[in-house]
Amino acid sequence: MMQQKKIIITIDGFSSCGKSTLALQIAQALDYIWIDSGAMYRAIALYFLRHQVDMENKETIEKALENIELDFTINQVTHKSTIRLNGEEVETEIRQMPISELVSPVAAIPEVREFAVVQQRKMGEKKGIVMDGRDIGTTVFPNAELKIFLTADLETRINRRFAEMKRTNPQVTREEVQTNIENRDYIDSTRAISPLKKAQDARVLDNSHLSFDQQISIVLNWVNELV
Ligand code: CDP
């Protein structure tokens, strides 16, 4: 596809509706960079867990954030991004249940959000980026050219995440996955700062019954209208 200009594409939505999969597909199709903003919150949560950071104490939180450096290595061929926490690849560890349970409370902390958002905005300076998360279209890039609010029904989301988590943790139960998704959805959409909500100008895409090919062709049509 001939690209006239590079744009910013945001994908927000509830847990496990396939944001990362869609973001990667778009990045590959357009030769864009994909940034998984959730991985940043997960890596911060991992640091908080390892260092037993007191989440009630603003000073302790600020100190911890000063010691956290996040960066992504991006595979030039697959466009997959791998997050590093202070130089260590933590991609596998941050997808496990202990982090899934801690991440939403950590992501609700104002200092944590400020820390992440500053870095996310920097990553978008050159455009040509697809970023997925919860507040990307509302807070991080309110002027993004294309905003997508991705949805899928709860059963579909639980099934997808259960299958995904079972691959690295055969012990995980469907109930655990369901509880985690519901808890995170609740915390993410009710927190005071940058709660998950559809940006006014976002386009809704429900992929419950769409194939990968169908969803990507819908999005690429939207991109073509804009570039
Ligand atoms: O993949 P999944 O949808 O389950 O979650 P994620 O994208 O890995 O994000 C993990 C958690 O990070 C979310 O449940 C939110 O609490 C938080 N998050 C956020 O607050 N803001 C973002 N832009 C992205 C993630």
mmCIF file of C-alpha atoms and ligand atoms in Angstrom:
data_model
loop_
_atom_site.group_PDB
_atom_site.id
_atom_site.type_symbol
_atom_site.label_atom_id
_atom_site.label_comp_id
_atom_site.label_asym_id
_atom_site.label_seq_id
_atom_site.Cartn_x
_atom_site.Cartn_y
_atom_site.Cartn_z
ATOM 1 C CA MET A 1 0.000 0.000 0.000
ATOM 2 C CA MET A 2 1.330 3.457 -0.875
ATOM 3 C CA GLN A 3 1.435 5.668 2.178
ATOM 4 C CA GLN A 4 1.105 9.386 1.592
ATOM 5 C CA LYS A 5 1.456 10.388 5.203
ATOM 6 C CA LYS A 6 2.003 8.692 8.521
ATOM 7 C CA ILE A 7 -0.723 8.957 11.114
ATOM 8 C CA ILE A 8 -1.338 7.984 14.729
ATOM 9 C CA ILE A 9 -3.754 5.099 15.272
ATOM 10 C CA THR A 10 -5.125 4.444 18.749
ATOM 11 C CA ILE A 11 -6.886 1.274 19.879
ATOM 12 C CA ASP A 12 -8.639 1.297 23.227
ATOM 13 C CA GLY A 13 -10.975 -1.178 24.829
ATOM 14 C CA PHE A 14 -11.710 -3.565 27.678
ATOM 15 C CA SER A 15 -9.385 -6.378 28.626
ATOM 16 C CA SER A 16 -8.859 -9.248 26.195
ATOM 17 C CA CYS A 17 -10.813 -7.975 23.219
ATOM 18 C CA GLY A 18 -7.857 -8.466 20.884
ATOM 19 C CA LYS A 19 -6.298 -5.018 20.893
ATOM 20 C CA SER A 20 -2.729 -6.280 20.709
ATOM 21 C CA THR A 21 -3.488 -8.689 17.880
ATOM 22 C CA LEU A 22 -5.193 -5.984 15.852
ATOM 23 C CA ALA A 23 -2.473 -3.437 16.633
ATOM 24 C CA LEU A 24 0.224 -5.823 15.437
ATOM 25 C CA GLN A 25 -1.690 -6.633 12.238
ATOM 26 C CA ILE A 26 -2.083 -2.945 11.413
ATOM 27 C CA ALA A 27 1.549 -2.181 12.191
ATOM 28 C CA GLN A 28 2.668 -5.000 9.902
ATOM 29 C CA ALA A 29 0.335 -3.937 7.087
ATOM 30 C CA LEU A 30 1.359 -0.267 7.222
ATOM 31 C CA ASP A 31 4.974 -0.690 8.301
ATOM 32 C CA TYR A 32 4.209 1.253 11.479
ATOM 33 C CA ILE A 33 5.553 0.860 15.004
ATOM 34 C CA TRP A 34 3.282 -0.918 17.467
ATOM 35 C CA ILE A 35 3.421 0.091 21.110
ATOM 36 C CA ASP A 36 1.574 -1.978 23.701
ATOM 37 C CA SER A 37 0.964 0.597 26.434
ATOM 38 C CA GLY A 38 -0.461 -2.090 28.739
ATOM 39 C CA ALA A 39 2.965 -3.741 28.788
ATOM 40 C CA MET A 40 4.335 -0.565 30.394
ATOM 41 C CA TYR A 41 1.815 -0.704 33.250
ATOM 42 C CA ARG A 42 2.450 -4.423 33.619
ATOM 43 C CA ALA A 43 6.230 -3.877 33.838
ATOM 44 C CA ILE A 44 5.737 -1.143 36.441
ATOM 45 C CA ALA A 45 3.500 -3.511 38.419
ATOM 46 C CA LEU A 46 6.234 -6.153 38.213
ATOM 47 C CA TYR A 47 8.754 -3.701 39.679
ATOM 48 C CA PHE A 48 6.280 -2.769 42.450
ATOM 49 C CA LEU A 49 5.745 -6.445 43.249
ATOM 50 C CA ARG A 50 9.438 -7.321 43.306
ATOM 51 C CA HIS A 51 10.304 -4.345 45.502
ATOM 52 C CA GLN A 52 7.190 -4.510 47.661
ATOM 53 C CA VAL A 53 6.420 -0.878 46.920
ATOM 54 C CA ASP A 54 3.887 0.573 49.370
ATOM 55 C CA MET A 55 1.087 1.731 47.095
ATOM 56 C CA GLU A 56 -0.390 4.016 49.739
ATOM 57 C CA ASN A 57 2.786 6.068 50.037
ATOM 58 C CA LYS A 58 3.272 8.797 47.425
ATOM 59 C CA GLU A 59 6.962 9.283 48.255
ATOM 60 C CA THR A 60 7.769 5.591 47.991
ATOM 61 C CA ILE A 61 5.939 5.454 44.678
ATOM 62 C CA GLU A 62 7.849 8.437 43.311
ATOM 63 C CA LYS A 63 11.170 6.912 44.424
ATOM 64 C CA ALA A 64 10.305 3.631 42.763
ATOM 65 C CA LEU A 65 9.391 5.343 39.491
ATOM 66 C CA GLU A 66 12.744 7.137 39.505
ATOM 67 C CA ASN A 67 14.381 3.729 39.430
ATOM 68 C CA ILE A 68 12.331 2.362 36.570
ATOM 69 C CA GLU A 69 13.488 2.519 32.991
ATOM 70 C CA LEU A 70 11.263 1.035 30.336
ATOM 71 C CA ASP A 71 12.123 0.498 26.725
ATOM 72 C CA PHE A 72 10.856 -1.542 23.835
ATOM 73 C CA THR A 73 12.900 -3.537 21.394
ATOM 74 C CA ILE A 74 11.000 -3.736 18.147
ATOM 75 C CA ASN A 75 11.592 -6.601 15.755
ATOM 76 C CA GLN A 76 12.029 -4.972 12.351
ATOM 77 C CA VAL A 77 10.598 -7.957 10.489
ATOM 78 C CA THR A 78 7.633 -9.037 12.630
ATOM 79 C CA HIS A 79 6.992 -5.577 14.152
ATOM 80 C CA LYS A 80 6.492 -7.292 17.507
ATOM 81 C CA SER A 81 7.550 -5.228 20.468
ATOM 82 C CA THR A 82 9.197 -6.649 23.541
ATOM 83 C CA ILE A 83 9.296 -4.584 26.713
ATOM 84 C CA ARG A 84 12.346 -4.328 28.930
ATOM 85 C CA LEU A 85 12.383 -3.289 32.563
ATOM 86 C CA ASN A 86 15.758 -1.793 33.439
ATOM 87 C CA GLY A 87 17.294 -3.689 30.546
ATOM 88 C CA GLU A 88 15.696 -7.033 31.398
ATOM 89 C CA GLU A 89 13.217 -8.698 29.023
ATOM 90 C CA VAL A 90 10.081 -9.266 31.086
ATOM 91 C CA GLU A 91 7.543 -10.020 28.365
ATOM 92 C CA THR A 92 6.665 -13.518 29.657
ATOM 93 C CA GLU A 93 6.607 -12.670 33.349
ATOM 94 C CA ILE A 94 4.285 -9.687 32.992
ATOM 95 C CA ARG A 95 1.578 -11.838 31.331
ATOM 96 C CA GLN A 96 1.229 -14.137 34.357
ATOM 97 C CA MET A 97 -1.627 -13.984 36.860
ATOM 98 C CA PRO A 98 0.182 -12.224 39.756
ATOM 99 C CA ILE A 99 0.823 -9.229 37.515
ATOM 100 C CA SER A 100 -2.641 -9.358 35.923
ATOM 101 C CA GLU A 101 -4.014 -9.112 39.452
ATOM 102 C CA LEU A 102 -1.821 -6.195 40.495
ATOM 103 C CA VAL A 103 -1.724 -4.129 37.323
ATOM 104 C CA SER A 104 -5.059 -2.301 37.470
ATOM 105 C CA PRO A 105 -4.564 -0.931 41.002
ATOM 106 C CA VAL A 106 -1.044 0.145 40.000
ATOM 107 C CA ALA A 107 -2.321 1.762 36.799
ATOM 108 C CA ALA A 108 -4.865 3.769 38.788
ATOM 109 C CA ILE A 109 -2.097 5.611 40.699
ATOM 110 C CA PRO A 110 -1.797 9.202 39.365
ATOM 111 C CA GLU A 111 2.035 9.286 39.494
ATOM 112 C CA VAL A 112 2.235 6.017 37.576
ATOM 113 C CA ARG A 113 -0.056 7.313 34.828
ATOM 114 C CA GLU A 114 1.891 10.536 34.489
ATOM 115 C CA PHE A 115 5.154 8.574 34.252
ATOM 116 C CA ALA A 116 3.784 6.347 31.480
ATOM 117 C CA VAL A 117 1.925 9.005 29.485
ATOM 118 C CA VAL A 118 4.979 11.273 29.115
ATOM 119 C CA GLN A 119 6.906 8.396 27.545
ATOM 120 C CA GLN A 120 3.998 7.322 25.347
ATOM 121 C CA ARG A 121 3.604 10.811 23.894
ATOM 122 C CA LYS A 122 7.311 10.904 23.054
ATOM 123 C CA MET A 123 6.994 7.635 21.157
ATOM 124 C CA GLY A 124 4.289 9.172 18.962
ATOM 125 C CA GLU A 125 6.214 12.311 17.986
ATOM 126 C CA LYS A 126 7.170 10.941 14.591
ATOM 127 C CA LYS A 127 3.720 9.407 13.964
ATOM 128 C CA GLY A 128 3.573 6.104 12.045
ATOM 129 C CA ILE A 129 2.503 4.457 15.270
ATOM 130 C CA VAL A 130 -0.258 2.155 16.482
ATOM 131 C CA MET A 131 -0.728 2.269 20.248
ATOM 132 C CA ASP A 132 -3.209 0.153 22.162
ATOM 133 C CA GLY A 133 -4.441 0.589 25.718
ATOM 134 C CA ARG A 134 -7.239 2.183 27.693
ATOM 135 C CA ASP A 135 -6.725 5.952 27.464
ATOM 136 C CA ILE A 136 -4.742 6.326 24.261
ATOM 137 C CA GLY A 137 -7.473 8.048 22.239
ATOM 138 C CA THR A 138 -8.802 10.059 25.179
ATOM 139 C CA THR A 139 -5.641 11.191 27.009
ATOM 140 C CA VAL A 140 -2.380 10.191 25.362
ATOM 141 C CA PHE A 141 -3.196 11.214 21.777
ATOM 142 C CA PRO A 142 -6.457 13.196 21.820
ATOM 143 C CA ASN A 143 -5.615 14.464 18.304
ATOM 144 C CA ALA A 144 -4.905 11.068 16.763
ATOM 145 C CA GLU A 145 -6.111 10.782 13.182
ATOM 146 C CA LEU A 146 -7.738 7.367 13.665
ATOM 147 C CA LYS A 147 -9.207 6.203 16.964
ATOM 148 C CA ILE A 148 -10.644 2.731 17.343
ATOM 149 C CA PHE A 149 -12.694 1.508 20.277
ATOM 150 C CA LEU A 150 -12.502 -2.257 20.103
ATOM 151 C CA THR A 151 -15.142 -4.432 21.738
ATOM 152 C CA ALA A 152 -16.070 -8.090 21.930
ATOM 153 C CA ASP A 153 -18.632 -9.879 24.088
ATOM 154 C CA LEU A 154 -17.532 -11.084 27.523
ATOM 155 C CA GLU A 155 -17.695 -14.818 26.709
ATOM 156 C CA THR A 156 -15.485 -14.328 23.664
ATOM 157 C CA ARG A 157 -12.999 -12.312 25.693
ATOM 158 C CA ILE A 158 -12.826 -14.886 28.501
ATOM 159 C CA ASN A 159 -12.377 -17.745 26.023
ATOM 160 C CA ARG A 160 -9.591 -15.958 24.193
ATOM 161 C CA ARG A 161 -7.652 -15.004 27.328
ATOM 162 C CA PHE A 162 -8.139 -18.446 28.937
ATOM 163 C CA ALA A 163 -6.712 -20.182 25.852
ATOM 164 C CA GLU A 164 -3.812 -17.729 25.757
ATOM 165 C CA MET A 165 -2.935 -18.061 29.460
ATOM 166 C CA LYS A 166 -3.210 -21.859 29.449
ATOM 167 C CA ARG A 167 -0.304 -22.029 27.033
ATOM 168 C CA THR A 168 2.161 -20.751 29.639
ATOM 169 C CA ASN A 169 0.246 -21.803 32.769
ATOM 170 C CA PRO A 170 -1.694 -25.087 32.411
ATOM 171 C CA GLN A 171 -2.970 -24.702 35.993
ATOM 172 C CA VAL A 172 -4.961 -21.560 35.350
ATOM 173 C CA THR A 173 -8.754 -21.941 35.580
ATOM 174 C CA ARG A 174 -11.441 -20.300 33.484
ATOM 175 C CA GLU A 175 -12.955 -18.845 36.664
ATOM 176 C CA GLU A 176 -9.686 -17.162 37.610
ATOM 177 C CA VAL A 177 -9.458 -15.627 34.159
ATOM 178 C CA GLN A 178 -13.078 -14.459 34.241
ATOM 179 C CA THR A 179 -12.672 -12.896 37.699
ATOM 180 C CA ASN A 180 -9.502 -11.122 36.641
ATOM 181 C CA ILE A 181 -11.047 -9.715 33.469
ATOM 182 C CA GLU A 182 -14.156 -8.500 35.306
ATOM 183 C CA ASN A 183 -12.141 -6.936 38.126
ATOM 184 C CA ARG A 184 -9.807 -5.135 35.752
ATOM 185 C CA ASP A 185 -12.648 -3.911 33.562
ATOM 186 C CA TYR A 186 -14.314 -2.485 36.648
ATOM 187 C CA ILE A 187 -11.207 -0.783 38.060
ATOM 188 C CA ASP A 188 -10.075 0.500 34.639
ATOM 189 C CA SER A 189 -13.418 2.077 33.795
ATOM 190 C CA THR A 190 -14.174 3.613 37.197
ATOM 191 C CA ARG A 191 -10.800 5.071 38.254
ATOM 192 C CA ALA A 192 -10.550 8.836 38.725
ATOM 193 C CA ILE A 193 -7.790 9.521 36.207
ATOM 194 C CA SER A 194 -8.137 8.640 32.531
ATOM 195 C CA PRO A 195 -10.738 5.927 32.979
ATOM 196 C CA LEU A 196 -11.371 3.626 30.053
ATOM 197 C CA LYS A 197 -14.062 5.134 27.877
ATOM 198 C CA LYS A 198 -14.734 5.557 24.204
ATOM 199 C CA ALA A 199 -13.347 8.825 22.875
ATOM 200 C CA GLN A 200 -16.145 10.862 21.350
ATOM 201 C CA ASP A 201 -14.602 10.613 17.902
ATOM 202 C CA ALA A 202 -13.570 6.945 18.112
ATOM 203 C CA ARG A 203 -14.940 4.361 15.689
ATOM 204 C CA VAL A 204 -16.395 1.288 17.374
ATOM 205 C CA LEU A 205 -15.317 -2.098 16.105
ATOM 206 C CA ASP A 206 -16.926 -5.215 17.588
ATOM 207 C CA ASN A 207 -14.818 -8.181 16.568
ATOM 208 C CA SER A 208 -16.782 -10.929 18.394
ATOM 209 C CA HIS A 209 -17.771 -12.452 15.079
ATOM 210 C CA LEU A 210 -15.084 -11.143 12.753
ATOM 211 C CA SER A 211 -12.148 -13.101 11.379
ATOM 212 C CA PHE A 212 -8.642 -11.604 11.542
ATOM 213 C CA ASP A 213 -8.890 -10.849 7.814
ATOM 214 C CA GLN A 214 -12.241 -9.125 8.163
ATOM 215 C CA GLN A 215 -11.169 -6.857 11.011
ATOM 216 C CA ILE A 216 -7.942 -5.842 9.360
ATOM 217 C CA SER A 217 -9.683 -5.001 6.090
ATOM 218 C CA ILE A 218 -12.213 -2.802 7.907
ATOM 219 C CA VAL A 219 -9.407 -0.906 9.627
ATOM 220 C CA LEU A 220 -7.279 -0.571 6.485
ATOM 221 C CA ASN A 221 -10.296 0.927 4.711
ATOM 222 C CA TRP A 222 -10.554 3.495 7.492
ATOM 223 C CA VAL A 223 -6.855 4.265 7.145
ATOM 224 C CA ASN A 224 -7.232 4.693 3.382
ATOM 225 C CA GLU A 225 -9.920 7.296 3.912
ATOM 226 C CA LEU A 226 -7.456 9.329 5.963
ATOM 227 C CA VAL A 227 -4.100 9.146 4.229
HETATM 228 O O1 CDP B 1 -4.154 -7.300 27.290
HETATM 229 P P1 CDP B 1 -5.147 -6.781 28.270
HETATM 230 O O2 CDP B 1 -6.277 -6.049 27.604
HETATM 231 O O3 CDP B 1 -5.627 -7.794 29.232
HETATM 232 O O4 CDP B 1 -4.433 -5.710 29.201
HETATM 233 P P2 CDP B 1 -3.195 -4.789 28.907
HETATM 234 O O5 CDP B 1 -3.386 -3.981 27.660
HETATM 235 O O6 CDP B 1 -1.972 -5.634 28.988
HETATM 236 O O7 CDP B 1 -3.244 -3.762 30.127
HETATM 237 C C1 CDP B 1 -3.060 -4.208 31.456
HETATM 238 C C2 CDP B 1 -3.623 -3.198 32.392
HETATM 239 O O8 CDP B 1 -2.869 -1.993 32.297
HETATM 240 C C3 CDP B 1 -5.066 -2.764 32.162
HETATM 241 O O9 CDP B 1 -6.006 -3.633 32.766
HETATM 242 C C4 CDP B 1 -5.086 -1.365 32.771
HETATM 243 O O10 CDP B 1 -5.251 -1.427 34.173
HETATM 244 C C5 CDP B 1 -3.694 -0.857 32.495
HETATM 245 N N1 CDP B 1 -3.622 0.028 31.330
HETATM 246 C C6 CDP B 1 -3.974 1.357 31.498
HETATM 247 O O11 CDP B 1 -4.405 1.749 32.578
HETATM 248 N N2 CDP B 1 -3.840 2.241 30.475
HETATM 249 C C7 CDP B 1 -3.387 1.841 29.295
HETATM 250 N N3 CDP B 1 -3.237 2.725 28.321
HETATM 251 C C8 CDP B 1 -3.056 0.488 29.078
HETATM 252 C C9 CDP B 1 -3.199 -0.410 30.119
#
